[in-house]
Amino acid sequence: MVFFQSLCVVSVLSLRILNVNAIEVSPESFSKGSYDFVIVGGGTAGLALATRLTDDPKIRVGVIEAGVARLDDKVLIPGLYTESPTTPTVLGDPKYDWNFLTVPQSRLGGRQLPMHSGRMLGGSSGINGMAHARASKAEYDGFETLGNPGWNFNVLQSAMKNSENWTAPSTFFEETFFANNDPEDHGTRGAIKDAAYLFYYDVVKPFFQANVNRNISINTAMSSGNQRGVWTIDASIDSQNITRSFSYNGYYLPHAHRTNLVIVSDSKATKLQTKKVHGLVAASAVEYTSGNKTYCIAVRKEVILSAGPLQTPQILELSGIGNKTLLNSLSIPVVLNLPGVGENEQDHFGVSMAFQSLDGFITPDTAINDPAFAAQQMQEFFENRTGIYSATGATTLAFLSMQDFTSPETAASLLRDLDAELDHQPNQFQKQFALQREWLDDPNVPQVEVVLFATLPVGIPEPGKSYYTLIVFSQHLWSRGSVHINTTNPLIPPQIDGQYLNSPGDFDTKLLIEAMKWTLQLSQTEPLKNVTLAVLNPSLNSTDDDLRNFIVSSGSTEWHITGTAAMLPQDQNGVVDTQLKVYGTSNIRVVDASIIPIVSHYGLKL
């Protein structure tokens, strides 16, 4: 259990371009190989896992990845995570992103939400916002509370530190921007490099002080199991050249010369071939497509699904493993009736609140409107590794408990409405909901994240004006969604239904409204007020109904999807056990964010 638990930790959840000859083969050649382990998905988890397994030269691993290698500026340069005059963001670009959509969301006016997911070697660790952080101690201990012995903060903290290669900040950034310097909470020998940024936008200092003036403490040890407070983000960057450190260049490239590690890219796994052995389902082969041709690779020992929480359940269901009612409706032979597959989908959800800051404030919008400035900043980056392109627009955030942003009277009212509905929820969620209810009373478990983003959230910034955004995300939604197939065609995306805001007692919406009101007040707290020229959208005098309408019309996900092949007991609709093996199988495991049983702030972060 400990071995695969450690692999999951270093994998799940997240530069040097080395002069090595990666062993990447054609689809035809791969199908003629022989592998002890076949890993489906060469993303965040898959490449980390492949590297760890092949530390043993006697173990031969094959990896099937639908995307290809991407090591260009759009991936590597932090400041290009947002738009630039010459380089659109990777988000939504089909060369990098699966660019899925949800089904129409009934609580969001029928809108379909984009669901970004990395389509490249390294997966979503190559397109995410590079925040390198962890959840609270209570959240990780919650995994164990839900029936997973050994999955607790102490064990997971140790494993996450082993995956990390942290660089301490200089005294200047520690004292000026509160960059954390807590070496006891970090590792320095792992594959993924992380450090504080070396550039901060003008609005950052006023944001810090406004939080302090609203009694939010500065947190300089946010990886210690306590996330509450306002803090500076550590980023998944190589401090030597200020470029993204992710699963491909962190785990795989240093070991790409290994003869026992083989990758086939631009090839999509479609289903598992299975047989019954001693009453258990065993995977005997994996089918995959490339171009218009289908191939098959035999499995000697195990298949490990690391296709991510949106595609791992799709592969299981196409293989006949899932809810028999769904499988029968699609005429898929039922290999294993496992109703939890694709259920328990969880995410973070929130809204982007826009403000105009002082004219002359440097923001990413400055570069969009001034190509000459953008070119000068890009030159500064390449020559000195400094300037706006050395950081994303989001370097700073605050995590708030319910007690931080609601009055005792408001909190009591919200909790009464929630409690009146909890006894009427499905049995499989009762233990999760009991845990979430405890967290609401615990001031050490933040319920809301407020991210400072030094740019306009949508639309084209007006020349000569500067903006910032406060993005407010609920961290523990009470809604539960699903991810399921509705066709036997493996090339058609699954049906993603987040069921956003469909919560007991309308709690998710009500809590988000209270957080938005607090955030509007924050913008009017000095010294942030002094640098805020206008509150743009929603307006400062918004009523609760106005804020509700704003949520419905513009709310979106944070793309932190978990839980669709949950590590839970089967009576809670679990799919895998504590060794990450699919119930009822002998050699099929899941190692990706699908297994996380209850959503936390940052999952099992690389």
PDB file of C-alpha atoms in Angstrom, residues 54-271:
ATOM      1  CA  THR A  54      11.525   2.170 -13.941  1.00  0.00           C
ATOM      2  CA  ASP A  55      13.919   3.070 -11.149  1.00  0.00           C
ATOM      3  CA  ASP A  56      14.052  -0.728 -11.057  1.00  0.00           C
ATOM      4  CA  PRO A  57      15.836  -1.693 -14.298  1.00  0.00           C
ATOM      5  CA  LYS A  58      14.158  -5.101 -14.269  1.00  0.00           C
ATOM      6  CA  ILE A  59      10.703  -3.500 -14.667  1.00  0.00           C
ATOM      7  CA  ARG A  60       9.638  -2.567 -18.193  1.00  0.00           C
ATOM      8  CA  VAL A  61       6.963   0.133 -18.580  1.00  0.00           C
ATOM      9  CA  GLY A  62       5.023   1.296 -21.615  1.00  0.00           C
ATOM     10  CA  VAL A  63       3.111   4.599 -21.629  1.00  0.00           C
ATOM     11  CA  ILE A  64       0.265   5.472 -24.008  1.00  0.00           C
ATOM     12  CA  GLU A  65      -0.329   9.223 -24.411  1.00  0.00           C
ATOM     13  CA  ALA A  66      -2.838  10.967 -26.689  1.00  0.00           C
ATOM     14  CA  GLY A  67      -0.848  14.190 -26.862  1.00  0.00           C
ATOM     15  CA  VAL A  68       2.726  14.901 -27.861  1.00  0.00           C
ATOM     16  CA  ALA A  69       5.731  16.625 -26.309  1.00  0.00           C
ATOM     17  CA  ARG A  70       5.370  20.408 -25.918  1.00  0.00           C
ATOM     18  CA  LEU A  71       8.319  22.417 -24.639  1.00  0.00           C
ATOM     19  CA  ASP A  72       7.703  25.761 -26.273  1.00  0.00           C
ATOM     20  CA  ASP A  73       7.499  29.249 -24.791  1.00  0.00           C
ATOM     21  CA  LYS A  74       3.742  29.002 -24.209  1.00  0.00           C
ATOM     22  CA  VAL A  75       4.336  26.122 -21.822  1.00  0.00           C
ATOM     23  CA  LEU A  76       7.604  27.178 -20.231  1.00  0.00           C
ATOM     24  CA  ILE A  77       7.429  30.948 -19.693  1.00  0.00           C
ATOM     25  CA  PRO A  78       5.285  31.805 -16.631  1.00  0.00           C
ATOM     26  CA  GLY A  79       4.018  35.146 -17.963  1.00  0.00           C
ATOM     27  CA  LEU A  80       2.638  33.521 -21.104  1.00  0.00           C
ATOM     28  CA  TYR A  81       0.065  31.639 -19.033  1.00  0.00           C
ATOM     29  CA  THR A  82      -2.114  34.669 -19.816  1.00  0.00           C
ATOM     30  CA  GLU A  83      -2.498  36.349 -23.206  1.00  0.00           C
ATOM     31  CA  SER A  84       0.312  38.352 -24.784  1.00  0.00           C
ATOM     32  CA  PRO A  85       0.335  40.441 -27.997  1.00  0.00           C
ATOM     33  CA  THR A  86       1.907  37.578 -29.949  1.00  0.00           C
ATOM     34  CA  THR A  87       1.107  34.456 -27.940  1.00  0.00           C
ATOM     35  CA  PRO A  88      -2.411  33.291 -27.035  1.00  0.00           C
ATOM     36  CA  THR A  89      -2.747  31.275 -23.843  1.00  0.00           C
ATOM     37  CA  VAL A  90      -2.477  27.487 -23.927  1.00  0.00           C
ATOM     38  CA  LEU A  91      -5.942  27.245 -22.370  1.00  0.00           C
ATOM     39  CA  GLY A  92      -8.400  26.412 -25.121  1.00  0.00           C
ATOM     40  CA  ASP A  93      -5.696  25.692 -27.697  1.00  0.00           C
ATOM     41  CA  PRO A  94      -6.431  22.160 -28.996  1.00  0.00           C
ATOM     42  CA  LYS A  95      -2.720  21.455 -29.450  1.00  0.00           C
ATOM     43  CA  TYR A  96      -2.314  21.629 -25.674  1.00  0.00           C
ATOM     44  CA  ASP A  97      -5.790  21.303 -24.197  1.00  0.00           C
ATOM     45  CA  TRP A  98      -8.573  18.717 -24.568  1.00  0.00           C
ATOM     46  CA  ASN A  99     -10.913  21.684 -24.243  1.00  0.00           C
ATOM     47  CA  PHE A 100     -13.880  19.711 -22.967  1.00  0.00           C
ATOM     48  CA  LEU A 101     -17.289  21.222 -22.227  1.00  0.00           C
ATOM     49  CA  THR A 102     -19.808  20.341 -19.553  1.00  0.00           C
ATOM     50  CA  VAL A 103     -23.363  19.524 -20.444  1.00  0.00           C
ATOM     51  CA  PRO A 104     -25.716  22.523 -19.991  1.00  0.00           C
ATOM     52  CA  GLN A 105     -25.846  23.374 -16.279  1.00  0.00           C
ATOM     53  CA  SER A 106     -29.397  23.848 -15.018  1.00  0.00           C
ATOM     54  CA  ARG A 107     -28.382  26.127 -12.110  1.00  0.00           C
ATOM     55  CA  LEU A 108     -26.272  28.318 -14.430  1.00  0.00           C
ATOM     56  CA  GLY A 109     -28.926  29.271 -16.963  1.00  0.00           C
ATOM     57  CA  GLY A 110     -28.130  26.319 -19.210  1.00  0.00           C
ATOM     58  CA  ARG A 111     -24.552  27.447 -19.819  1.00  0.00           C
ATOM     59  CA  GLN A 112     -21.862  24.945 -20.770  1.00  0.00           C
ATOM     60  CA  LEU A 113     -18.592  25.480 -18.934  1.00  0.00           C
ATOM     61  CA  PRO A 114     -15.149  24.898 -20.441  1.00  0.00           C
ATOM     62  CA  MET A 115     -13.173  22.110 -18.783  1.00  0.00           C
ATOM     63  CA  HIS A 116      -9.472  22.504 -19.472  1.00  0.00           C
ATOM     64  CA  SER A 117      -7.293  19.406 -19.362  1.00  0.00           C
ATOM     65  CA  GLY A 118      -3.745  19.029 -20.648  1.00  0.00           C
ATOM     66  CA  ARG A 119      -3.369  17.147 -23.934  1.00  0.00           C
ATOM     67  CA  MET A 120       0.399  16.706 -24.012  1.00  0.00           C
ATOM     68  CA  LEU A 121       3.173  14.759 -22.371  1.00  0.00           C
ATOM     69  CA  GLY A 122       3.028  16.084 -18.835  1.00  0.00           C
ATOM     70  CA  GLY A 123      -0.721  16.629 -19.026  1.00  0.00           C
ATOM     71  CA  SER A 124      -2.301  19.396 -17.007  1.00  0.00           C
ATOM     72  CA  SER A 125       0.946  20.080 -15.162  1.00  0.00           C
ATOM     73  CA  GLY A 126       1.998  21.690 -18.457  1.00  0.00           C
ATOM     74  CA  ILE A 127      -0.968  24.065 -18.749  1.00  0.00           C
ATOM     75  CA  ASN A 128      -1.972  24.855 -15.170  1.00  0.00           C
ATOM     76  CA  GLY A 129      -1.368  28.112 -13.291  1.00  0.00           C
ATOM     77  CA  MET A 130       1.818  26.744 -11.682  1.00  0.00           C
ATOM     78  CA  ALA A 131       0.637  27.249  -8.084  1.00  0.00           C
ATOM     79  CA  HIS A 132       2.541  24.782  -5.911  1.00  0.00           C
ATOM     80  CA  ALA A 133       0.686  24.368  -2.637  1.00  0.00           C
ATOM     81  CA  ARG A 134      -1.024  21.864  -0.389  1.00  0.00           C
ATOM     82  CA  ALA A 135      -4.301  21.429   1.404  1.00  0.00           C
ATOM     83  CA  SER A 136      -4.889  21.706   5.136  1.00  0.00           C
ATOM     84  CA  LYS A 137      -4.065  18.987   7.635  1.00  0.00           C
ATOM     85  CA  ALA A 138      -7.762  18.402   8.345  1.00  0.00           C
ATOM     86  CA  GLU A 139      -8.504  17.782   4.683  1.00  0.00           C
ATOM     87  CA  TYR A 140      -5.792  15.162   4.236  1.00  0.00           C
ATOM     88  CA  ASP A 141      -6.758  13.512   7.517  1.00  0.00           C
ATOM     89  CA  GLY A 142     -10.269  13.422   6.067  1.00  0.00           C
ATOM     90  CA  PHE A 143      -9.146  10.853   3.482  1.00  0.00           C
ATOM     91  CA  GLU A 144      -8.455   8.464   6.349  1.00  0.00           C
ATOM     92  CA  THR A 145     -11.677   9.368   8.137  1.00  0.00           C
ATOM     93  CA  LEU A 146     -13.631   8.270   5.067  1.00  0.00           C
ATOM     94  CA  GLY A 147     -12.221   4.762   5.296  1.00  0.00           C
ATOM     95  CA  ASN A 148      -8.685   4.873   3.903  1.00  0.00           C
ATOM     96  CA  PRO A 149      -6.205   3.816   6.620  1.00  0.00           C
ATOM     97  CA  GLY A 150      -2.756   5.315   6.142  1.00  0.00           C
ATOM     98  CA  TRP A 151      -3.952   8.180   3.965  1.00  0.00           C
ATOM     99  CA  ASN A 152      -3.462  11.081   6.365  1.00  0.00           C
ATOM    100  CA  PHE A 153      -1.564  14.347   6.604  1.00  0.00           C
ATOM    101  CA  ASN A 154       1.631  12.967   8.121  1.00  0.00           C
ATOM    102  CA  VAL A 155       2.050  10.254   5.495  1.00  0.00           C
ATOM    103  CA  LEU A 156       1.054  12.444   2.572  1.00  0.00           C
ATOM    104  CA  GLN A 157       3.141  15.416   3.710  1.00  0.00           C
ATOM    105  CA  SER A 158       6.236  13.224   3.786  1.00  0.00           C
ATOM    106  CA  ALA A 159       5.533  11.815   0.327  1.00  0.00           C
ATOM    107  CA  MET A 160       4.832  15.235  -1.190  1.00  0.00           C
ATOM    108  CA  LYS A 161       8.080  16.608   0.225  1.00  0.00           C
ATOM    109  CA  ASN A 162       9.886  13.715  -1.462  1.00  0.00           C
ATOM    110  CA  SER A 163       8.563  14.853  -4.846  1.00  0.00           C
ATOM    111  CA  GLU A 164       9.666  18.466  -4.370  1.00  0.00           C
ATOM    112  CA  ASN A 165      12.878  20.383  -5.084  1.00  0.00           C
ATOM    113  CA  TRP A 166      12.243  23.679  -3.298  1.00  0.00           C
ATOM    114  CA  THR A 167      14.405  26.802  -3.402  1.00  0.00           C
ATOM    115  CA  ALA A 168      14.183  29.202  -0.460  1.00  0.00           C
ATOM    116  CA  PRO A 169      13.438  32.853  -1.259  1.00  0.00           C
ATOM    117  CA  SER A 170      15.944  35.656  -0.863  1.00  0.00           C
ATOM    118  CA  THR A 171      15.662  37.873   2.196  1.00  0.00           C
ATOM    119  CA  PHE A 172      14.235  40.657   0.017  1.00  0.00           C
ATOM    120  CA  PHE A 173      11.271  38.613  -1.222  1.00  0.00           C
ATOM    121  CA  GLU A 174      10.739  37.055   2.176  1.00  0.00           C
ATOM    122  CA  GLU A 175      10.518  40.441   3.873  1.00  0.00           C
ATOM    123  CA  THR A 176       8.844  42.458   1.088  1.00  0.00           C
ATOM    124  CA  PHE A 177       6.328  39.982  -0.333  1.00  0.00           C
ATOM    125  CA  PHE A 178       6.152  37.455   2.531  1.00  0.00           C
ATOM    126  CA  ALA A 179       7.514  34.593   0.434  1.00  0.00           C
ATOM    127  CA  ASN A 180       7.503  31.536   2.655  1.00  0.00           C
ATOM    128  CA  ASN A 181      10.762  30.308   4.120  1.00  0.00           C
ATOM    129  CA  ASP A 182       9.840  27.192   6.073  1.00  0.00           C
ATOM    130  CA  PRO A 183      12.373  24.537   5.027  1.00  0.00           C
ATOM    131  CA  GLU A 184      10.951  21.981   7.432  1.00  0.00           C
ATOM    132  CA  ASP A 185       7.821  21.819   5.265  1.00  0.00           C
ATOM    133  CA  HIS A 186       9.620  21.365   1.946  1.00  0.00           C
ATOM    134  CA  GLY A 187      11.750  18.823   0.154  1.00  0.00           C
ATOM    135  CA  THR A 188      14.875  19.687  -1.813  1.00  0.00           C
ATOM    136  CA  ARG A 189      15.707  16.489  -3.687  1.00  0.00           C
ATOM    137  CA  GLY A 190      12.544  15.758  -5.640  1.00  0.00           C
ATOM    138  CA  ALA A 191      11.767  15.966  -9.347  1.00  0.00           C
ATOM    139  CA  ILE A 192       9.507  19.020  -9.413  1.00  0.00           C
ATOM    140  CA  LYS A 193      11.196  22.341  -8.738  1.00  0.00           C
ATOM    141  CA  ASP A 194       9.357  25.142  -6.977  1.00  0.00           C
ATOM    142  CA  ALA A 195      10.148  28.592  -5.649  1.00  0.00           C
ATOM    143  CA  ALA A 196       8.629  31.999  -5.043  1.00  0.00           C
ATOM    144  CA  TYR A 197       8.346  34.280  -8.048  1.00  0.00           C
ATOM    145  CA  LEU A 198      10.858  37.094  -8.550  1.00  0.00           C
ATOM    146  CA  PHE A 199       8.328  39.639  -9.853  1.00  0.00           C
ATOM    147  CA  TYR A 200       5.193  41.085  -8.230  1.00  0.00           C
ATOM    148  CA  TYR A 201       2.672  43.514  -9.664  1.00  0.00           C
ATOM    149  CA  ASP A 202       1.928  46.893  -8.100  1.00  0.00           C
ATOM    150  CA  VAL A 203      -1.378  45.813  -6.606  1.00  0.00           C
ATOM    151  CA  VAL A 204       0.138  43.011  -4.504  1.00  0.00           C
ATOM    152  CA  LYS A 205       1.282  45.072  -1.495  1.00  0.00           C
ATOM    153  CA  PRO A 206      -2.046  46.926  -1.104  1.00  0.00           C
ATOM    154  CA  PHE A 207      -3.854  43.567  -1.313  1.00  0.00           C
ATOM    155  CA  PHE A 208      -1.736  42.145   1.505  1.00  0.00           C
ATOM    156  CA  GLN A 209      -2.244  45.122   3.777  1.00  0.00           C
ATOM    157  CA  ALA A 210      -5.993  45.364   3.104  1.00  0.00           C
ATOM    158  CA  ASN A 211      -6.354  41.733   4.196  1.00  0.00           C
ATOM    159  CA  VAL A 212      -4.379  42.430   7.350  1.00  0.00           C
ATOM    160  CA  ASN A 213      -6.635  45.418   8.038  1.00  0.00           C
ATOM    161  CA  ARG A 214      -9.609  43.063   7.819  1.00  0.00           C
ATOM    162  CA  ASN A 215      -7.999  40.775  10.426  1.00  0.00           C
ATOM    163  CA  ILE A 216      -6.678  38.197   7.972  1.00  0.00           C
ATOM    164  CA  SER A 217      -3.240  37.059   9.099  1.00  0.00           C
ATOM    165  CA  ILE A 218      -0.236  36.789   6.806  1.00  0.00           C
ATOM    166  CA  ASN A 219       0.713  33.128   6.422  1.00  0.00           C
ATOM    167  CA  THR A 220       4.371  32.394   5.641  1.00  0.00           C
ATOM    168  CA  ALA A 221       4.124  28.617   6.192  1.00  0.00           C
ATOM    169  CA  MET A 222       1.226  27.612   3.968  1.00  0.00           C
ATOM    170  CA  SER A 223       2.707  24.151   3.248  1.00  0.00           C
ATOM    171  CA  SER A 224       2.631  23.221   6.938  1.00  0.00           C
ATOM    172  CA  GLY A 225      -0.960  21.969   6.973  1.00  0.00           C
ATOM    173  CA  ASN A 226      -2.364  25.415   7.773  1.00  0.00           C
ATOM    174  CA  GLN A 227      -3.523  27.341   4.699  1.00  0.00           C
ATOM    175  CA  ARG A 228      -5.596  30.005   6.407  1.00  0.00           C
ATOM    176  CA  GLY A 229      -4.568  33.597   5.792  1.00  0.00           C
ATOM    177  CA  VAL A 230      -3.108  35.704   2.985  1.00  0.00           C
ATOM    178  CA  TRP A 231       0.056  34.428   1.375  1.00  0.00           C
ATOM    179  CA  THR A 232       2.481  34.411  -1.526  1.00  0.00           C
ATOM    180  CA  ILE A 233       2.289  31.462  -3.876  1.00  0.00           C
ATOM    181  CA  ASP A 234       5.203  29.135  -4.433  1.00  0.00           C
ATOM    182  CA  ALA A 235       5.268  28.271  -8.127  1.00  0.00           C
ATOM    183  CA  SER A 236       6.312  25.139 -10.001  1.00  0.00           C
ATOM    184  CA  ILE A 237       9.277  26.864 -11.597  1.00  0.00           C
ATOM    185  CA  ASP A 238      12.972  26.185 -11.912  1.00  0.00           C
ATOM    186  CA  SER A 239      14.599  29.010  -9.959  1.00  0.00           C
ATOM    187  CA  GLN A 240      17.705  28.833 -12.163  1.00  0.00           C
ATOM    188  CA  ASN A 241      15.972  29.837 -15.387  1.00  0.00           C
ATOM    189  CA  ILE A 242      12.433  30.786 -14.240  1.00  0.00           C
ATOM    190  CA  THR A 243      10.603  28.299 -16.438  1.00  0.00           C
ATOM    191  CA  ARG A 244       7.846  25.817 -15.695  1.00  0.00           C
ATOM    192  CA  SER A 245       8.833  22.622 -13.918  1.00  0.00           C
ATOM    193  CA  PHE A 246       6.320  19.900 -14.682  1.00  0.00           C
ATOM    194  CA  SER A 247       5.958  16.171 -15.061  1.00  0.00           C
ATOM    195  CA  TYR A 248       7.550  15.970 -18.518  1.00  0.00           C
ATOM    196  CA  ASN A 249      10.736  17.925 -17.879  1.00  0.00           C
ATOM    197  CA  GLY A 250      10.897  17.105 -14.163  1.00  0.00           C
ATOM    198  CA  TYR A 251      10.265  13.381 -14.088  1.00  0.00           C
ATOM    199  CA  TYR A 252      10.571  12.047 -17.606  1.00  0.00           C
ATOM    200  CA  LEU A 253      13.318  13.912 -19.474  1.00  0.00           C
ATOM    201  CA  PRO A 254      16.114  13.213 -16.981  1.00  0.00           C
ATOM    202  CA  HIS A 255      15.347   9.498 -17.429  1.00  0.00           C
ATOM    203  CA  ALA A 256      14.266   9.373 -21.067  1.00  0.00           C
ATOM    204  CA  HIS A 257      17.355   7.352 -21.965  1.00  0.00           C
ATOM    205  CA  ARG A 258      16.115   4.369 -19.961  1.00  0.00           C
ATOM    206  CA  THR A 259      15.650   1.342 -22.188  1.00  0.00           C
ATOM    207  CA  ASN A 260      12.959  -0.010 -19.873  1.00  0.00           C
ATOM    208  CA  LEU A 261      10.711   3.069 -20.350  1.00  0.00           C
ATOM    209  CA  VAL A 262       8.924   3.382 -23.691  1.00  0.00           C
ATOM    210  CA  ILE A 263       6.324   5.954 -24.775  1.00  0.00           C
ATOM    211  CA  VAL A 264       3.930   6.010 -27.672  1.00  0.00           C
ATOM    212  CA  SER A 265       2.453   9.490 -28.147  1.00  0.00           C
ATOM    213  CA  ASP A 266      -0.318  10.836 -30.366  1.00  0.00           C
ATOM    214  CA  SER A 267      -2.176   7.627 -29.482  1.00  0.00           C
ATOM    215  CA  LYS A 268      -5.405   7.444 -27.491  1.00  0.00           C
ATOM    216  CA  ALA A 269      -6.197   4.441 -25.299  1.00  0.00           C
ATOM    217  CA  THR A 270      -9.782   3.364 -25.885  1.00  0.00           C
ATOM    218  CA  LYS A 271     -10.556   0.269 -23.795  1.00  0.00           C
TER     219      LYS A 271
END
